Tab-separated table of C-alpha atoms in Angstrom:
chain	number	residue	atom	x	y	z
C	18	MET	CA	-31.579	0.776	0.365
C	19	ASP	CA	-29.572	3.720	-0.944
C	20	VAL	CA	-31.369	7.071	-1.011
C	21	HIS	CA	-29.872	7.750	-4.433
C	22	HIS	CA	-31.686	4.755	-5.945
C	23	SER	CA	-35.348	4.709	-6.684
C	24	ALA	CA	-37.517	2.805	-4.239
C	25	SER	CA	-38.573	0.366	-6.968
C	26	ARG	CA	-35.031	-0.616	-7.921
C	27	PRO	CA	-33.046	-2.660	-5.402
C	28	ARG	CA	-29.403	-1.820	-5.084
C	29	ARG	CA	-27.116	-4.081	-7.099
C	30	ARG	CA	-23.946	-5.475	-5.558
C	31	GLU	CA	-21.751	-3.655	-8.077
C	32	ASP	CA	-23.311	-0.249	-7.346
C	33	PRO	CA	-20.792	2.087	-5.728
C	34	VAL	CA	-21.044	2.681	-2.021
C	35	THR	CA	-22.406	6.128	-1.183
C	36	GLY	CA	-20.491	8.569	0.998
C	37	HIS	CA	-22.659	7.843	4.037
C	38	GLU	CA	-22.334	4.084	3.614
C	39	PHE	CA	-18.590	4.448	3.156
C	40	ILE	CA	-18.319	6.449	6.386
C	41	GLU	CA	-20.428	3.895	8.266
C	42	LEU	CA	-18.211	1.067	7.018
C	43	LEU	CA	-15.023	2.920	7.966
C	44	GLU	CA	-16.464	3.618	11.399
C	45	ALA	CA	-17.232	-0.086	11.828
C	46	VAL	CA	-13.629	-0.982	10.992
C	47	TRP	CA	-12.303	1.810	13.213
C	48	THR	CA	-14.522	0.695	16.080
C	49	ARG	CA	-13.391	-2.919	15.697
C	50	GLY	CA	-9.763	-1.823	15.995
C	51	ARG	CA	-10.565	0.358	19.000
C	52	GLU	CA	-12.459	-2.439	20.767
C	53	VAL	CA	-9.114	-3.858	21.781
C	54	PRO	CA	-8.709	-2.378	25.257
C	55	TYR	CA	-5.727	-0.132	25.735
C	56	ALA	CA	-5.831	0.264	29.499
C	57	PRO	CA	-4.039	1.624	31.492
C	58	VAL	CA	-3.840	4.656	29.198
C	59	SER	CA	-6.517	6.995	27.906
C	60	ALA	CA	-7.088	7.701	24.218
C	61	SER	CA	-5.243	11.027	24.604
C	62	GLN	CA	-2.301	9.333	26.275
C	63	LEU	CA	-2.245	6.742	23.506
C	64	ARG	CA	-1.977	9.556	20.943
C	65	VAL	CA	1.076	10.811	22.838
C	66	LEU	CA	2.656	7.360	22.756
C	67	TYR	CA	2.027	6.976	19.020
C	68	THR	CA	3.451	10.441	18.380
C	69	LEU	CA	6.586	9.731	20.408
C	70	ASP	CA	6.976	6.426	18.621
C	71	ARG	CA	7.087	8.341	15.323
C	72	ASP	CA	8.952	11.441	16.552
C	73	GLU	CA	11.312	10.270	19.282
C	74	GLY	CA	13.049	13.046	21.202
C	75	ILE	CA	10.651	15.922	20.484
C	76	ASN	CA	9.980	18.527	23.152
C	77	LEU	CA	6.686	19.379	24.880
C	78	ARG	CA	6.032	22.399	22.637
C	79	THR	CA	6.395	20.329	19.463
C	80	LEU	CA	4.259	17.548	20.915
C	81	GLY	CA	1.562	20.094	21.765
C	82	GLU	CA	1.634	21.441	18.204
C	83	LEU	CA	1.341	17.941	16.737
C	84	LEU	CA	-1.578	17.101	19.027
C	85	GLY	CA	-3.238	20.517	18.760
C	86	SER	CA	-3.161	20.736	22.554
C	87	ALA	CA	-2.285	23.426	25.089
C	88	PRO	CA	1.053	23.104	26.923
C	89	PRO	CA	-0.520	22.432	30.361
C	90	SER	CA	-2.600	19.566	28.925
C	91	VAL	CA	0.414	18.046	27.195
C	92	SER	CA	2.486	18.343	30.346
C	93	ARG	CA	-0.199	16.568	32.406
C	94	LEU	CA	-0.475	13.784	29.816
C	95	CYS	CA	3.284	13.281	29.927
C	96	ASP	CA	3.273	13.392	33.749
C	97	ARG	CA	0.807	10.491	33.805
C	98	LEU	CA	2.725	8.528	31.175
C	99	GLU	CA	5.959	9.101	33.055
C	100	ALA	CA	4.303	7.848	36.262
C	101	LEU	CA	3.299	4.683	34.377
C	102	GLY	CA	6.883	4.248	33.226
C	103	PHE	CA	6.000	4.680	29.521
C	104	VAL	CA	7.704	8.036	28.892
C	105	ARG	CA	10.940	9.603	30.081
C	106	ARG	CA	11.976	13.272	29.933
C	107	LEU	CA	15.654	13.802	29.234
C	108	PRO	CA	17.791	16.929	28.832
C	109	SER	CA	17.970	18.069	25.219
C	110	GLN	CA	21.129	17.480	23.251
C	111	VAL	CA	20.621	20.888	21.623
C	112	SER	CA	19.423	23.211	24.380
C	113	ARG	CA	19.979	23.072	28.131
C	114	ARG	CA	16.597	24.754	28.615
C	115	GLU	CA	14.570	22.049	26.870
C	116	LEU	CA	13.593	18.507	27.692
C	117	GLU	CA	13.211	15.752	25.134
C	118	LEU	CA	10.463	13.156	25.376
C	119	HIS	CA	11.358	9.513	24.863
C	120	LEU	CA	9.459	6.247	25.072
C	121	THR	CA	10.853	3.846	27.625
C	122	GLY	CA	11.320	0.166	26.922
C	123	ARG	CA	8.080	-0.423	28.804
C	124	GLY	CA	6.288	2.143	26.607
C	125	ARG	CA	7.582	0.506	23.427
C	126	THR	CA	6.574	-2.942	24.659
C	127	TYR	CA	3.099	-1.659	25.498
C	128	LEU	CA	2.648	-0.245	21.974
C	129	GLN	CA	3.949	-3.451	20.373
C	130	GLU	CA	1.528	-5.578	22.402
C	131	LEU	CA	-1.395	-3.241	21.667
C	132	ARG	CA	-0.640	-3.279	17.947
C	133	ALA	CA	-0.359	-7.079	18.000
C	134	ARG	CA	-3.791	-7.389	19.679
C	135	ARG	CA	-5.365	-4.955	17.208
C	136	ASP	CA	-3.727	-6.725	14.281
C	137	ALA	CA	-5.020	-10.095	15.475
C	138	SER	CA	-8.523	-8.702	15.906
C	139	LEU	CA	-8.655	-7.190	12.416
C	140	LEU	CA	-6.897	-10.142	10.754
C	141	GLU	CA	-9.565	-12.420	12.188
C	142	VAL	CA	-12.192	-10.418	10.338
C	143	ILE	CA	-10.151	-10.259	7.127
C	144	ALA	CA	-9.644	-14.040	7.252
C	145	ALA	CA	-13.433	-14.459	7.204
C	146	MET	CA	-13.667	-12.475	3.944
C	147	THR	CA	-13.570	-14.040	0.516
C	148	PRO	CA	-10.241	-13.554	-1.298
C	149	ALA	CA	-11.964	-11.296	-3.831
C	150	ALA	CA	-13.483	-9.119	-1.108
C	151	ALA	CA	-10.126	-8.884	0.699
C	152	LYS	CA	-8.418	-7.839	-2.554
C	153	THR	CA	-11.109	-5.228	-3.198
C	154	LEU	CA	-10.673	-3.899	0.331
C	155	LEU	CA	-6.909	-3.652	-0.156
C	156	VAL	CA	-7.320	-1.754	-3.425
C	157	GLY	CA	-9.906	0.546	-1.861
C	158	LEU	CA	-7.852	1.292	1.231
C	159	SER	CA	-4.790	1.943	-0.926
C	160	GLY	CA	-6.827	4.463	-2.908
C	161	PHE	CA	-8.085	6.001	0.322
C	162	ARG	CA	-4.513	6.359	1.625
C	163	ASP	CA	-3.417	7.966	-1.642
C	164	ALA	CA	-6.339	10.417	-1.518
C	165	LEU	CA	-5.444	11.321	2.073
C	166	ALA	CA	-1.886	12.056	0.976
C	167	GLU	CA	-3.111	14.198	-1.940
C	168	THR	CA	-5.522	16.211	0.210
C	169	GLY	CA	-3.097	16.651	3.093
C	170	GLY	CA	-4.921	14.315	5.468
C	171	ALA	CA	-8.419	14.241	6.825
C	172	PRO	CA	-9.332	17.840	7.731
C	173	GLY	CA	-12.364	16.802	9.770
C	174	LEU	CA	-10.191	14.562	11.943
C	175	ARG	CA	-7.567	17.211	12.745
C	176	PRO	CA	-8.126	19.758	15.494
C	177	ALA	CA	-9.535	22.992	14.143
C	178	ASP	CA	-7.179	25.950	13.953
C	179	GLY	CA	-6.680	27.227	17.451
C	180	ALA	CA	-8.255	24.162	19.059
C	181	ARG	CA	-6.567	23.251	22.293
C	182	THR	CA	-7.683	19.835	23.366
C	183	ALA	CA	-5.740	16.778	24.367
């Protein structure tokens, strides 16, 4: 029962979801997507792979800024990913003193397979929904995405200013 409703009045199906319920539901969806194992990489290493997939050819400094991580941490993450054959460091086209980070074919294949497994897992759940519920979810998530864009993202999910974690 919702704390905003009186104890004598049961919650109706059309009542809006409260902030706490919304967060719990998002966490359930997030957890379902994360239940797909992504071994042999850690969550931090996976963030590196996703970032390089979006921003191919960036340098370690830029990667660190995007992740909110200290240079030594970023370097160690890339060392491990390079040892796995997922990332390659190449001389920069712009500066002889910099290295660019690139996904290897193996790294790209890994991300494609991981995304396919996650997609299958979530699509299985969506297929069990009624068409009306699936449509409502789509509209709601579209609104959520638009609100994220308007607010500049999810501040609570970004590293705090000065945070240096990987």
